Amino acid sequence: MGQSVITTSIRCIEHGTLSQKQDVLAVEEPLEISIDGRNISITMRTPGNDEELAAGFLFSEGILRDPGQVAEIAITGENRVNVVLASAASVDLARLDRHFYTSSSCGVCGKTSIQALETAGCPVIPRDRPMLAPATISQLPEKLRASQQVFDSTGGLHAAGLFDSGGNLADVREDVGRHNAVDKLIGAQFLRGRLPLDSYVLMLSGRASFELVQKAVMAGIGAVVAVGAPSSLAVDMAEQFGITLIGFARGERFNVYSGEFRLPLGEATDRSTGDLAAVPHR
């Protein structure tokens, strides 16, 4: 397995003075994903947890549905991983040919539309899943940041964390690509037979794009919290599948875009506009 960071010499200018220093960079290299020797995809990623990345990608694209379909995931060479299917497994590889689009975050990626997700039988998250206390949500960004070991040395990786409804960290993955970080995280849970995750929260270190919420839908995740903004299509998808979607989670303040029924909230008047605004009970 390749290394996730490298050290390089840089020139640093500070207060007009030039000096030479050592800096640590996050590694970005291509990974070729194959199924039974057939090349399926090439993605740019940070080396590490490549087996989970392959499993998560194939699950998110609807190719794999159950860990029992997988006999083995093997590293077959530098930057190559091969998924060996179980003898009785049947997969629809044509899905990757039928659903392609240009993504704002990763170029050309596989895509299943909202209608395709409904056709695939992705369930709506039940409304009776655990409530999320505002105080718990407010703690998630810092807890995710504290778990980012590689980010501490590079400052250059996205993170995806899985938390229970009490705010306890269950798992975390890092990668130079935000979609890869989520695939690694979901892939790990898929291989352990832990899906769906309707009582868990997916915490994102950046924005919540359509493709990231789509991955949450596939994994049956009940809530998505992002440090940044969601896209309009991400909000549409979250509403369609009953996901609580929260953006701009910074400190004690955050915006709820869908699924507010999972938060114990009251209403208060926004003093700046006179409109009603959701605030936590005290």
PDB file of C-alpha atoms in Angstrom:
ATOM      1  CA  MET A   1       0.000   0.000   0.000  1.00  0.00           C
ATOM      2  CA  GLY A   2       1.315   3.459  -0.905  1.00  0.00           C
ATOM      3  CA  GLN A   3       1.999   6.162   1.603  1.00  0.00           C
ATOM      4  CA  SER A   4      -0.582   8.846   2.316  1.00  0.00           C
ATOM      5  CA  VAL A   5       1.889  11.712   2.832  1.00  0.00           C
ATOM      6  CA  ILE A   6       5.273  12.768   1.467  1.00  0.00           C
ATOM      7  CA  THR A   7       7.810  15.360   2.602  1.00  0.00           C
ATOM      8  CA  THR A   8       9.124  17.967   0.183  1.00  0.00           C
ATOM      9  CA  SER A   9      11.367  21.028   0.298  1.00  0.00           C
ATOM     10  CA  ILE A  10       9.654  24.373  -0.170  1.00  0.00           C
ATOM     11  CA  ARG A  11      10.626  28.031  -0.212  1.00  0.00           C
ATOM     12  CA  CYS A  12       8.768  30.087   2.344  1.00  0.00           C
ATOM     13  CA  ILE A  13       8.477  33.858   2.276  1.00  0.00           C
ATOM     14  CA  GLU A  14       7.625  35.504   5.576  1.00  0.00           C
ATOM     15  CA  HIS A  15       7.858  39.240   6.241  1.00  0.00           C
ATOM     16  CA  GLY A  16       9.782  39.588   2.980  1.00  0.00           C
ATOM     17  CA  THR A  17      12.422  37.038   3.985  1.00  0.00           C
ATOM     18  CA  LEU A  18      13.027  33.871   1.950  1.00  0.00           C
ATOM     19  CA  SER A  19      13.821  30.603   3.717  1.00  0.00           C
ATOM     20  CA  GLN A  20      13.840  26.917   2.824  1.00  0.00           C
ATOM     21  CA  LYS A  21      11.723  24.520   4.845  1.00  0.00           C
ATOM     22  CA  GLN A  22      10.306  21.015   4.782  1.00  0.00           C
ATOM     23  CA  ASP A  23       6.587  20.600   4.164  1.00  0.00           C
ATOM     24  CA  VAL A  24       4.280  17.576   4.272  1.00  0.00           C
ATOM     25  CA  LEU A  25       1.896  16.984   1.359  1.00  0.00           C
ATOM     26  CA  ALA A  26      -1.081  14.668   1.034  1.00  0.00           C
ATOM     27  CA  VAL A  27      -0.443  12.102  -1.694  1.00  0.00           C
ATOM     28  CA  GLU A  28      -2.816  11.955  -4.665  1.00  0.00           C
ATOM     29  CA  GLU A  29      -2.508   8.973  -7.008  1.00  0.00           C
ATOM     30  CA  PRO A  30      -4.838   7.087  -9.378  1.00  0.00           C
ATOM     31  CA  LEU A  31      -6.530   3.890  -8.237  1.00  0.00           C
ATOM     32  CA  GLU A  32      -7.778   1.398 -10.805  1.00  0.00           C
ATOM     33  CA  ILE A  33     -10.809  -0.542  -9.569  1.00  0.00           C
ATOM     34  CA  SER A  34     -11.646  -3.849 -11.267  1.00  0.00           C
ATOM     35  CA  ILE A  35     -14.284  -6.550 -10.843  1.00  0.00           C
ATOM     36  CA  ASP A  36     -13.074 -10.055 -11.670  1.00  0.00           C
ATOM     37  CA  GLY A  37     -10.254  -8.491 -13.670  1.00  0.00           C
ATOM     38  CA  ARG A  38     -12.481  -6.101 -15.657  1.00  0.00           C
ATOM     39  CA  ASN A  39     -11.506  -2.451 -15.264  1.00  0.00           C
ATOM     40  CA  ILE A  40     -14.493  -0.561 -13.865  1.00  0.00           C
ATOM     41  CA  SER A  41     -13.197   2.836 -12.771  1.00  0.00           C
ATOM     42  CA  ILE A  42     -10.123   4.957 -12.158  1.00  0.00           C
ATOM     43  CA  THR A  43     -10.302   7.514  -9.369  1.00  0.00           C
ATOM     44  CA  MET A  44      -7.751   9.947  -7.968  1.00  0.00           C
ATOM     45  CA  ARG A  45      -7.353   9.257  -4.263  1.00  0.00           C
ATOM     46  CA  THR A  46      -5.032   9.319  -1.261  1.00  0.00           C
ATOM     47  CA  PRO A  47      -3.571   5.808  -0.790  1.00  0.00           C
ATOM     48  CA  GLY A  48      -4.935   3.884   2.161  1.00  0.00           C
ATOM     49  CA  ASN A  49      -8.110   1.871   2.776  1.00  0.00           C
ATOM     50  CA  ASP A  50      -8.228   1.095  -0.945  1.00  0.00           C
ATOM     51  CA  GLU A  51     -10.289  -2.069  -0.413  1.00  0.00           C
ATOM     52  CA  GLU A  52     -12.908  -0.029   1.440  1.00  0.00           C
ATOM     53  CA  LEU A  53     -12.847   2.631  -1.280  1.00  0.00           C
ATOM     54  CA  ALA A  54     -13.540   0.029  -3.959  1.00  0.00           C
ATOM     55  CA  ALA A  55     -16.357  -1.546  -1.948  1.00  0.00           C
ATOM     56  CA  GLY A  56     -17.898   1.815  -1.074  1.00  0.00           C
ATOM     57  CA  PHE A  57     -17.767   3.067  -4.653  1.00  0.00           C
ATOM     58  CA  LEU A  58     -19.346  -0.091  -6.053  1.00  0.00           C
ATOM     59  CA  PHE A  59     -22.021  -0.110  -3.350  1.00  0.00           C
ATOM     60  CA  SER A  60     -22.833   3.583  -3.876  1.00  0.00           C
ATOM     61  CA  GLU A  61     -23.209   2.938  -7.610  1.00  0.00           C
ATOM     62  CA  GLY A  62     -25.607   0.062  -6.968  1.00  0.00           C
ATOM     63  CA  ILE A  63     -23.249  -2.604  -8.321  1.00  0.00           C
ATOM     64  CA  LEU A  64     -22.807  -4.343  -4.968  1.00  0.00           C
ATOM     65  CA  ARG A  65     -25.788  -4.756  -2.646  1.00  0.00           C
ATOM     66  CA  ASP A  66     -24.589  -7.269  -0.050  1.00  0.00           C
ATOM     67  CA  PRO A  67     -21.139  -8.145   1.357  1.00  0.00           C
ATOM     68  CA  GLY A  68     -21.934 -11.786   0.589  1.00  0.00           C
ATOM     69  CA  GLN A  69     -21.458 -10.959  -3.104  1.00  0.00           C
ATOM     70  CA  VAL A  70     -17.748 -10.395  -2.465  1.00  0.00           C
ATOM     71  CA  ALA A  71     -15.352 -13.325  -2.172  1.00  0.00           C
ATOM     72  CA  GLU A  72     -12.220 -11.192  -1.873  1.00  0.00           C
ATOM     73  CA  ILE A  73     -10.886  -7.694  -2.449  1.00  0.00           C
ATOM     74  CA  ALA A  74      -7.230  -7.892  -3.405  1.00  0.00           C
ATOM     75  CA  ILE A  75      -4.481  -5.372  -4.051  1.00  0.00           C
ATOM     76  CA  THR A  76      -3.164  -6.697  -7.382  1.00  0.00           C
ATOM     77  CA  GLY A  77      -0.401  -4.185  -8.018  1.00  0.00           C
ATOM     78  CA  GLU A  78       0.609  -0.627  -7.371  1.00  0.00           C
ATOM     79  CA  ASN A  79      -2.568   1.486  -7.406  1.00  0.00           C
ATOM     80  CA  ARG A  80      -4.729  -1.458  -8.476  1.00  0.00           C
ATOM     81  CA  VAL A  81      -7.490  -3.240  -6.584  1.00  0.00           C
ATOM     82  CA  ASN A  82      -9.592  -6.153  -7.834  1.00  0.00           C
ATOM     83  CA  VAL A  83     -12.955  -7.183  -6.409  1.00  0.00           C
ATOM     84  CA  VAL A  84     -13.452 -10.933  -6.767  1.00  0.00           C
ATOM     85  CA  LEU A  85     -17.124 -11.857  -6.782  1.00  0.00           C
ATOM     86  CA  ALA A  86     -18.532 -14.879  -4.997  1.00  0.00           C
ATOM     87  CA  SER A  87     -19.387 -17.738  -7.355  1.00  0.00           C
ATOM     88  CA  ALA A  88     -23.145 -17.243  -6.972  1.00  0.00           C
ATOM     89  CA  ALA A  89     -23.029 -13.433  -7.164  1.00  0.00           C
ATOM     90  CA  SER A  90     -24.766 -11.627 -10.004  1.00  0.00           C
ATOM     91  CA  VAL A  91     -24.102  -7.930 -10.578  1.00  0.00           C
ATOM     92  CA  ASP A  92     -25.298  -5.409 -13.152  1.00  0.00           C
ATOM     93  CA  LEU A  93     -22.102  -3.861 -14.510  1.00  0.00           C
ATOM     94  CA  ALA A  94     -24.120  -2.070 -17.190  1.00  0.00           C
ATOM     95  CA  ARG A  95     -25.266   0.390 -14.497  1.00  0.00           C
ATOM     96  CA  LEU A  96     -21.899   2.122 -14.769  1.00  0.00           C
ATOM     97  CA  ASP A  97     -22.409   2.594 -18.508  1.00  0.00           C
ATOM     98  CA  ARG A  98     -26.007   3.827 -18.170  1.00  0.00           C
ATOM     99  CA  HIS A  99     -25.496   6.467 -15.480  1.00  0.00           C
ATOM    100  CA  PHE A 100     -22.709   8.924 -16.187  1.00  0.00           C
ATOM    101  CA  TYR A 101     -22.601  12.675 -15.692  1.00  0.00           C
ATOM    102  CA  THR A 102     -20.119  15.471 -15.121  1.00  0.00           C
ATOM    103  CA  SER A 103     -19.712  16.229 -11.424  1.00  0.00           C
ATOM    104  CA  SER A 104     -18.600  19.592 -10.077  1.00  0.00           C
ATOM    105  CA  SER A 105     -16.323  17.829  -7.580  1.00  0.00           C
ATOM    106  CA  CYS A 106     -14.736  14.911  -9.398  1.00  0.00           C
ATOM    107  CA  GLY A 107     -15.142  15.210 -13.171  1.00  0.00           C
ATOM    108  CA  VAL A 108     -16.867  12.226 -14.771  1.00  0.00           C
ATOM    109  CA  CYS A 109     -18.486  10.010 -12.142  1.00  0.00           C
ATOM    110  CA  GLY A 110     -21.232   7.395 -12.016  1.00  0.00           C
ATOM    111  CA  LYS A 111     -24.630   8.859 -11.187  1.00  0.00           C
ATOM    112  CA  THR A 112     -27.988   7.492 -10.166  1.00  0.00           C
ATOM    113  CA  SER A 113     -30.747  10.091 -10.292  1.00  0.00           C
ATOM    114  CA  ILE A 114     -33.395  10.542  -7.618  1.00  0.00           C
ATOM    115  CA  GLN A 115     -35.814   8.548  -9.773  1.00  0.00           C
ATOM    116  CA  ALA A 116     -33.273   5.759 -10.224  1.00  0.00           C
ATOM    117  CA  LEU A 117     -32.729   5.587  -6.465  1.00  0.00           C
ATOM    118  CA  GLU A 118     -36.480   5.197  -5.975  1.00  0.00           C
ATOM    119  CA  THR A 119     -36.552   2.456  -8.608  1.00  0.00           C
ATOM    120  CA  ALA A 120     -33.639   0.718  -6.890  1.00  0.00           C
ATOM    121  CA  GLY A 121     -35.743   0.511  -3.741  1.00  0.00           C
ATOM    122  CA  CYS A 122     -33.739   2.855  -1.523  1.00  0.00           C
ATOM    123  CA  PRO A 123     -35.930   3.291   1.563  1.00  0.00           C
ATOM    124  CA  VAL A 124     -37.167   6.530   3.057  1.00  0.00           C
ATOM    125  CA  ILE A 125     -35.601   6.982   6.492  1.00  0.00           C
ATOM    126  CA  PRO A 126     -38.267   6.341   9.185  1.00  0.00           C
ATOM    127  CA  ARG A 127     -39.328   9.425  11.109  1.00  0.00           C
ATOM    128  CA  ASP A 128     -39.024   7.595  14.429  1.00  0.00           C
ATOM    129  CA  ARG A 129     -35.225   7.407  14.353  1.00  0.00           C
ATOM    130  CA  PRO A 130     -33.384   8.964  17.341  1.00  0.00           C
ATOM    131  CA  MET A 131     -33.680  12.705  17.917  1.00  0.00           C
ATOM    132  CA  LEU A 132     -30.583  14.842  17.441  1.00  0.00           C
ATOM    133  CA  ALA A 133     -29.987  17.391  20.174  1.00  0.00           C
ATOM    134  CA  PRO A 134     -28.695  20.758  18.890  1.00  0.00           C
ATOM    135  CA  ALA A 135     -25.885  20.611  21.456  1.00  0.00           C
ATOM    136  CA  THR A 136     -24.784  17.271  20.011  1.00  0.00           C
ATOM    137  CA  ILE A 137     -24.799  18.584  16.447  1.00  0.00           C
ATOM    138  CA  SER A 138     -22.745  21.609  17.478  1.00  0.00           C
ATOM    139  CA  GLN A 139     -19.991  19.324  18.801  1.00  0.00           C
ATOM    140  CA  LEU A 140     -19.621  17.219  15.664  1.00  0.00           C
ATOM    141  CA  PRO A 141     -17.372  19.529  13.569  1.00  0.00           C
ATOM    142  CA  GLU A 142     -14.760  19.776  16.310  1.00  0.00           C
ATOM    143  CA  LYS A 143     -14.941  16.052  17.043  1.00  0.00           C
ATOM    144  CA  LEU A 144     -14.420  15.305  13.353  1.00  0.00           C
ATOM    145  CA  ARG A 145     -11.537  17.749  13.148  1.00  0.00           C
ATOM    146  CA  ALA A 146      -9.879  16.194  16.207  1.00  0.00           C
ATOM    147  CA  SER A 147     -10.024  12.770  14.545  1.00  0.00           C
ATOM    148  CA  GLN A 148      -8.221  13.878  11.354  1.00  0.00           C
ATOM    149  CA  GLN A 149      -4.710  12.549  11.927  1.00  0.00           C
ATOM    150  CA  VAL A 150      -3.369  13.087   8.400  1.00  0.00           C
ATOM    151  CA  PHE A 151      -4.958  16.540   8.112  1.00  0.00           C
ATOM    152  CA  ASP A 152      -2.915  17.657  11.111  1.00  0.00           C
ATOM    153  CA  SER A 153       0.299  17.161   9.146  1.00  0.00           C
ATOM    154  CA  THR A 154      -0.866  18.298   5.696  1.00  0.00           C
ATOM    155  CA  GLY A 155      -3.943  20.528   5.989  1.00  0.00           C
ATOM    156  CA  GLY A 156      -4.997  19.028   2.669  1.00  0.00           C
ATOM    157  CA  LEU A 157      -7.524  16.251   3.237  1.00  0.00           C
ATOM    158  CA  HIS A 158     -11.290  15.996   3.445  1.00  0.00           C
ATOM    159  CA  ALA A 159     -12.867  13.865   6.149  1.00  0.00           C
ATOM    160  CA  ALA A 160     -16.089  11.916   6.563  1.00  0.00           C
ATOM    161  CA  GLY A 161     -17.096  10.781  10.029  1.00  0.00           C
ATOM    162  CA  LEU A 162     -19.838   8.481  11.259  1.00  0.00           C
ATOM    163  CA  PHE A 163     -21.431   9.400  14.598  1.00  0.00           C
ATOM    164  CA  ASP A 164     -24.235   7.869  16.613  1.00  0.00           C
ATOM    165  CA  SER A 165     -27.164  10.016  17.760  1.00  0.00           C
ATOM    166  CA  GLY A 166     -25.349  10.766  21.011  1.00  0.00           C
ATOM    167  CA  GLY A 167     -22.412  12.318  19.168  1.00  0.00           C
ATOM    168  CA  ASN A 168     -20.011   9.409  19.691  1.00  0.00           C
ATOM    169  CA  LEU A 169     -17.556   8.810  16.841  1.00  0.00           C
ATOM    170  CA  ALA A 170     -18.037   5.367  15.289  1.00  0.00           C
ATOM    171  CA  ASP A 171     -15.602   5.650  12.364  1.00  0.00           C
ATOM    172  CA  VAL A 172     -13.765   8.201  10.215  1.00  0.00           C
ATOM    173  CA  ARG A 173     -11.905   8.261   6.900  1.00  0.00           C
ATOM    174  CA  GLU A 174      -9.763  10.901   5.167  1.00  0.00           C
ATOM    175  CA  ASP A 175      -8.938  11.458   1.504  1.00  0.00           C
ATOM    176  CA  VAL A 176      -7.898  14.205  -0.886  1.00  0.00           C
ATOM    177  CA  GLY A 177     -11.322  13.751  -2.514  1.00  0.00           C
ATOM    178  CA  ARG A 178     -14.451  14.284  -0.421  1.00  0.00           C
ATOM    179  CA  HIS A 179     -16.344  11.625  -2.379  1.00  0.00           C
ATOM    180  CA  ASN A 180     -13.528   9.136  -1.762  1.00  0.00           C
ATOM    181  CA  ALA A 181     -13.587   9.825   1.979  1.00  0.00           C
ATOM    182  CA  VAL A 182     -17.306   8.986   2.022  1.00  0.00           C
ATOM    183  CA  ASP A 183     -16.822   5.884  -0.136  1.00  0.00           C
ATOM    184  CA  LYS A 184     -14.078   4.638   2.206  1.00  0.00           C
ATOM    185  CA  LEU A 185     -16.317   5.212   5.222  1.00  0.00           C
ATOM    186  CA  ILE A 186     -19.369   3.547   3.686  1.00  0.00           C
ATOM    187  CA  GLY A 187     -17.243   0.747   2.236  1.00  0.00           C
ATOM    188  CA  ALA A 188     -15.917  -0.092   5.691  1.00  0.00           C
ATOM    189  CA  GLN A 189     -19.454  -0.387   7.079  1.00  0.00           C
ATOM    190  CA  PHE A 190     -20.614  -2.372   4.034  1.00  0.00           C
ATOM    191  CA  LEU A 191     -17.850  -4.956   4.407  1.00  0.00           C
ATOM    192  CA  ARG A 192     -18.674  -5.311   8.118  1.00  0.00           C
ATOM    193  CA  GLY A 193     -22.365  -5.872   7.374  1.00  0.00           C
ATOM    194  CA  ARG A 194     -23.463  -2.736   9.261  1.00  0.00           C
ATOM    195  CA  LEU A 195     -25.752  -1.175   6.653  1.00  0.00           C
ATOM    196  CA  PRO A 196     -28.235   0.504   6.745  1.00  0.00           C
ATOM    197  CA  LEU A 197     -27.197   3.284   9.124  1.00  0.00           C
ATOM    198  CA  ASP A 198     -30.507   5.042   9.731  1.00  0.00           C
ATOM    199  CA  SER A 199     -29.661   5.838  13.371  1.00  0.00           C
ATOM    200  CA  TYR A 200     -26.318   7.444  12.479  1.00  0.00           C
ATOM    201  CA  VAL A 201     -25.054  10.839  11.326  1.00  0.00           C
ATOM    202  CA  LEU A 202     -22.648  11.409   8.435  1.00  0.00           C
ATOM    203  CA  MET A 203     -20.425  14.410   9.235  1.00  0.00           C
ATOM    204  CA  LEU A 204     -18.679  16.086   6.285  1.00  0.00           C
ATOM    205  CA  SER A 205     -15.689  18.421   6.541  1.00  0.00           C
ATOM    206  CA  GLY A 206     -16.807  20.416   3.489  1.00  0.00           C
ATOM    207  CA  ARG A 207     -19.996  21.040   1.557  1.00  0.00           C
ATOM    208  CA  ALA A 208     -22.869  18.625   0.971  1.00  0.00           C
ATOM    209  CA  SER A 209     -23.143  18.019  -2.762  1.00  0.00           C
ATOM    210  CA  PHE A 210     -25.728  15.903  -4.562  1.00  0.00           C
ATOM    211  CA  GLU A 211     -23.367  12.953  -4.968  1.00  0.00           C
ATOM    212  CA  LEU A 212     -22.468  12.868  -1.271  1.00  0.00           C
ATOM    213  CA  VAL A 213     -26.112  12.883  -0.183  1.00  0.00           C
ATOM    214  CA  GLN A 214     -26.781  10.226  -2.834  1.00  0.00           C
ATOM    215  CA  LYS A 215     -24.179   8.027  -1.153  1.00  0.00           C
ATOM    216  CA  ALA A 216     -25.901   8.642   2.192  1.00  0.00           C
ATOM    217  CA  VAL A 217     -29.217   7.573   0.648  1.00  0.00           C
ATOM    218  CA  MET A 218     -27.691   4.360  -0.657  1.00  0.00           C
ATOM    219  CA  ALA A 219     -26.253   3.582   2.796  1.00  0.00           C
ATOM    220  CA  GLY A 220     -29.529   4.442   4.549  1.00  0.00           C
ATOM    221  CA  ILE A 221     -27.893   7.136   6.691  1.00  0.00           C
ATOM    222  CA  GLY A 222     -30.426   9.114   8.715  1.00  0.00           C
ATOM    223  CA  ALA A 223     -28.721  12.514   8.900  1.00  0.00           C
ATOM    224  CA  VAL A 224     -26.000  14.440   7.082  1.00  0.00           C
ATOM    225  CA  VAL A 225     -24.216  17.358   8.736  1.00  0.00           C
ATOM    226  CA  ALA A 226     -21.787  19.507   6.743  1.00  0.00           C
ATOM    227  CA  VAL A 227     -19.438  22.318   7.658  1.00  0.00           C
ATOM    228  CA  GLY A 228     -20.252  23.956   4.321  1.00  0.00           C
ATOM    229  CA  ALA A 229     -23.340  24.531   2.209  1.00  0.00           C
ATOM    230  CA  PRO A 230     -25.587  21.956   0.537  1.00  0.00           C
ATOM    231  CA  SER A 231     -26.550  22.186  -3.112  1.00  0.00           C
ATOM    232  CA  SER A 232     -30.165  22.553  -4.228  1.00  0.00           C
ATOM    233  CA  LEU A 233     -30.280  19.007  -5.581  1.00  0.00           C
ATOM    234  CA  ALA A 234     -28.785  17.674  -2.342  1.00  0.00           C
ATOM    235  CA  VAL A 235     -31.666  19.308  -0.451  1.00  0.00           C
ATOM    236  CA  ASP A 236     -34.216  17.860  -2.885  1.00  0.00           C
ATOM    237  CA  MET A 237     -32.772  14.386  -2.418  1.00  0.00           C
ATOM    238  CA  ALA A 238     -32.642  14.668   1.374  1.00  0.00           C
ATOM    239  CA  GLU A 239     -36.294  15.730   1.478  1.00  0.00           C
ATOM    240  CA  GLN A 240     -37.313  12.894  -0.846  1.00  0.00           C
ATOM    241  CA  PHE A 241     -35.705  10.218   1.325  1.00  0.00           C
ATOM    242  CA  GLY A 242     -36.396  11.623   4.785  1.00  0.00           C
ATOM    243  CA  ILE A 243     -32.791  12.557   5.592  1.00  0.00           C
ATOM    244  CA  THR A 244     -32.072  15.328   8.073  1.00  0.00           C
ATOM    245  CA  LEU A 245     -29.690  17.640   6.187  1.00  0.00           C
ATOM    246  CA  ILE A 246     -27.759  20.309   8.082  1.00  0.00           C
ATOM    247  CA  GLY A 247     -25.282  22.800   6.655  1.00  0.00           C
ATOM    248  CA  PHE A 248     -22.973  25.554   7.880  1.00  0.00           C
ATOM    249  CA  ALA A 249     -22.418  23.672  11.148  1.00  0.00           C
ATOM    250  CA  ARG A 250     -20.023  25.982  12.945  1.00  0.00           C
ATOM    251  CA  GLY A 251     -19.987  26.367  16.686  1.00  0.00           C
ATOM    252  CA  GLU A 252     -23.465  26.545  18.177  1.00  0.00           C
ATOM    253  CA  ARG A 253     -25.077  27.674  14.931  1.00  0.00           C
ATOM    254  CA  PHE A 254     -26.244  25.620  11.954  1.00  0.00           C
ATOM    255  CA  ASN A 255     -28.901  25.619   9.227  1.00  0.00           C
ATOM    256  CA  VAL A 256     -31.486  22.828   8.884  1.00  0.00           C
ATOM    257  CA  TYR A 257     -32.482  22.219   5.253  1.00  0.00           C
ATOM    258  CA  SER A 258     -34.611  19.090   5.662  1.00  0.00           C
ATOM    259  CA  GLY A 259     -35.770  16.639   8.315  1.00  0.00           C
ATOM    260  CA  GLU A 260     -36.162  19.180  11.115  1.00  0.00           C
ATOM    261  CA  PHE A 261     -38.609  16.761  12.791  1.00  0.00           C
ATOM    262  CA  ARG A 262     -35.579  14.936  14.249  1.00  0.00           C
ATOM    263  CA  LEU A 263     -34.512  17.996  16.230  1.00  0.00           C
ATOM    264  CA  PRO A 264     -36.269  19.006  19.479  1.00  0.00           C
ATOM    265  CA  LEU A 265     -36.859  22.605  18.437  1.00  0.00           C
ATOM    266  CA  GLY A 266     -39.150  25.431  19.422  1.00  0.00           C
ATOM    267  CA  GLU A 267     -39.908  28.627  17.553  1.00  0.00           C
ATOM    268  CA  ALA A 268     -38.629  32.100  18.317  1.00  0.00           C
ATOM    269  CA  THR A 269     -38.886  35.367  16.470  1.00  0.00           C
ATOM    270  CA  ASP A 270     -35.881  36.453  14.435  1.00  0.00           C
ATOM    271  CA  ARG A 271     -35.280  39.976  15.739  1.00  0.00           C
ATOM    272  CA  SER A 272     -33.712  41.154  12.502  1.00  0.00           C
ATOM    273  CA  THR A 273     -36.677  40.218  10.308  1.00  0.00           C
ATOM    274  CA  GLY A 274     -39.628  39.570  12.589  1.00  0.00           C
ATOM    275  CA  ASP A 275     -39.920  36.093  11.067  1.00  0.00           C
ATOM    276  CA  LEU A 276     -40.099  32.872  13.024  1.00  0.00           C
ATOM    277  CA  ALA A 277     -36.785  31.062  13.499  1.00  0.00           C
ATOM    278  CA  ALA A 278     -36.142  27.606  14.927  1.00  0.00           C
ATOM    279  CA  VAL A 279     -34.242  27.561  18.201  1.00  0.00           C
ATOM    280  CA  PRO A 280     -33.550  24.779  20.708  1.00  0.00           C
ATOM    281  CA  HIS A 281     -35.562  24.422  23.900  1.00  0.00           C
ATOM    282  CA  ARG A 282     -33.683  25.604  26.986  1.00  0.00           C
TER     283      ARG A 282
END
